[in-house]
Every structure is written in structure tokens, then in C-alpha cells.
XYZ file of C-alpha atoms in Angstrom:
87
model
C 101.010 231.762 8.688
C 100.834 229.160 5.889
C 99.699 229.912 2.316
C 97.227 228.489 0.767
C 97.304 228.168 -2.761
C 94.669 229.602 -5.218
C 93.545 227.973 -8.170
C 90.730 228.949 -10.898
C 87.669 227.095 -12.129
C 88.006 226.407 -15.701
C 85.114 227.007 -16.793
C 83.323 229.856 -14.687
C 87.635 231.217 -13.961
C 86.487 232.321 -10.452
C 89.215 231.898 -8.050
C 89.467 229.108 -5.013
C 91.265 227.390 -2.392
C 92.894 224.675 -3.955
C 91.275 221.986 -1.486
C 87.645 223.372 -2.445
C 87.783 222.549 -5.998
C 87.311 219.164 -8.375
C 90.890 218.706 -9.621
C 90.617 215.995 -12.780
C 94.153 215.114 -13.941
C 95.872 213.359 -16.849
C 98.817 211.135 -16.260
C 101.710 210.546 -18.262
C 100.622 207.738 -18.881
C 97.772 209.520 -21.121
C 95.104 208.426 -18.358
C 92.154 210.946 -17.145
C 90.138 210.392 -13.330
C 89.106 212.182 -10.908
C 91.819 213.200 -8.052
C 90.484 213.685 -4.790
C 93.792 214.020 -3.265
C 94.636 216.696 -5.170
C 98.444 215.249 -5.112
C 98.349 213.023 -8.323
C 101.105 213.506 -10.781
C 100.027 215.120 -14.211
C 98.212 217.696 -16.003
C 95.502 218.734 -14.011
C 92.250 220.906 -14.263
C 90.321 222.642 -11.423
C 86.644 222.764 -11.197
C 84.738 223.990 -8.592
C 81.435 222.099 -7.378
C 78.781 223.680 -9.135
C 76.678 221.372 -10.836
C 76.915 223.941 -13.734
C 80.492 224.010 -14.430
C 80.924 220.519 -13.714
C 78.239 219.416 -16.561
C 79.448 222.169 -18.785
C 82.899 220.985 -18.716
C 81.843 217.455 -19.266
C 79.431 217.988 -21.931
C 81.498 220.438 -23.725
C 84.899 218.923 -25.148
C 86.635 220.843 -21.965
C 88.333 217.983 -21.301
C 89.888 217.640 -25.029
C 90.933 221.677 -24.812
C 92.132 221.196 -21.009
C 94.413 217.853 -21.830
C 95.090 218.597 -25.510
C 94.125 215.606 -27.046
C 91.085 213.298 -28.082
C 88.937 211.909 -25.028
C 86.786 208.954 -25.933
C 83.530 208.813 -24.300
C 83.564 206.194 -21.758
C 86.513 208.085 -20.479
C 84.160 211.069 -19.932
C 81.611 208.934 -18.018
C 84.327 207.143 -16.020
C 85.312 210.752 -14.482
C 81.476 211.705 -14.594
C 80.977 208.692 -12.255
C 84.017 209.408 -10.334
C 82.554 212.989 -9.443
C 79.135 212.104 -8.577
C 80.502 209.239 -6.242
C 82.333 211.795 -4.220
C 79.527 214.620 -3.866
């Protein structure tokens, strides 16, 4: 039987499937979106699809602390968009 790996919101740190969460991922080329694949090279952070923790960590400088830099805004409503498109 295969294995399917587990992976934890950031925000609420419950634990999921990896295909049932929001994975948003930063490239080396310094780039943040929205992965849907869940296969894109780079950093990446889980969330799951509560409309809780997904406002909370966009509202909340969770990106800055998950990617360890500055995030300008737009980039923030770029992945908001890329969500909501999705859902």
C-alpha cells in the first residue's frame, strides 16, 4: 500500500493529506503563486481550505514569516486571486 504524505496547515497546524491542502510556494527565483500541482520547485507552505486560515494567513504577514522575506502587496492579491479562482 502506498503512503501518502502528511503535511500541516500553517496556520490552524492540523494535519492533512498533502493533495487536500492549498500549497503556495516561492521559487528561486524569489517568486510567490499559488501551486495547484503541488509539484512546483521551491519553498512551499500548506494551507488547508478554510476560509479562516486562508484569510488569516493572507491578512497577517504569514507569507513574510513563511518565505522569510518582504512580500509587497500586489503579490498578496495575485495569490489571493489565484486561490479564489480555484475554489
Amino acid at each position: 500500500m502506498k503512503k501518502i504524505p502528511q503535511r500541516t496547515c500553517v496556520i490552524c497546524h492540523s494535519k492533512f493529506d498533502k493533495r487536500d491542502l492549498l500549497r503556495i510556494v516561492s521559487d528561486n527565483s524569489g517568486e510567490i503563486f499559488f501551486d495547484p500541482t503541488g509539484k512546483a520547485n521551491g519553498r512551499g507552505a500548506y494551507l488547508c481550505k478554510s476560509e479562516e486560515c486562508i484569510n488569516q494567513f493572507l491578512n497577517k504577514n504569514y507569507l513574510e514569516r513563511a518565505f522569510k522575506r518582504k512580500v509587497e502587496k500586489e503579490v498578496v492579491e495575485r495569490v489571493r486571486q489565484q486561490i479564489s479562482n480555484v475554489k
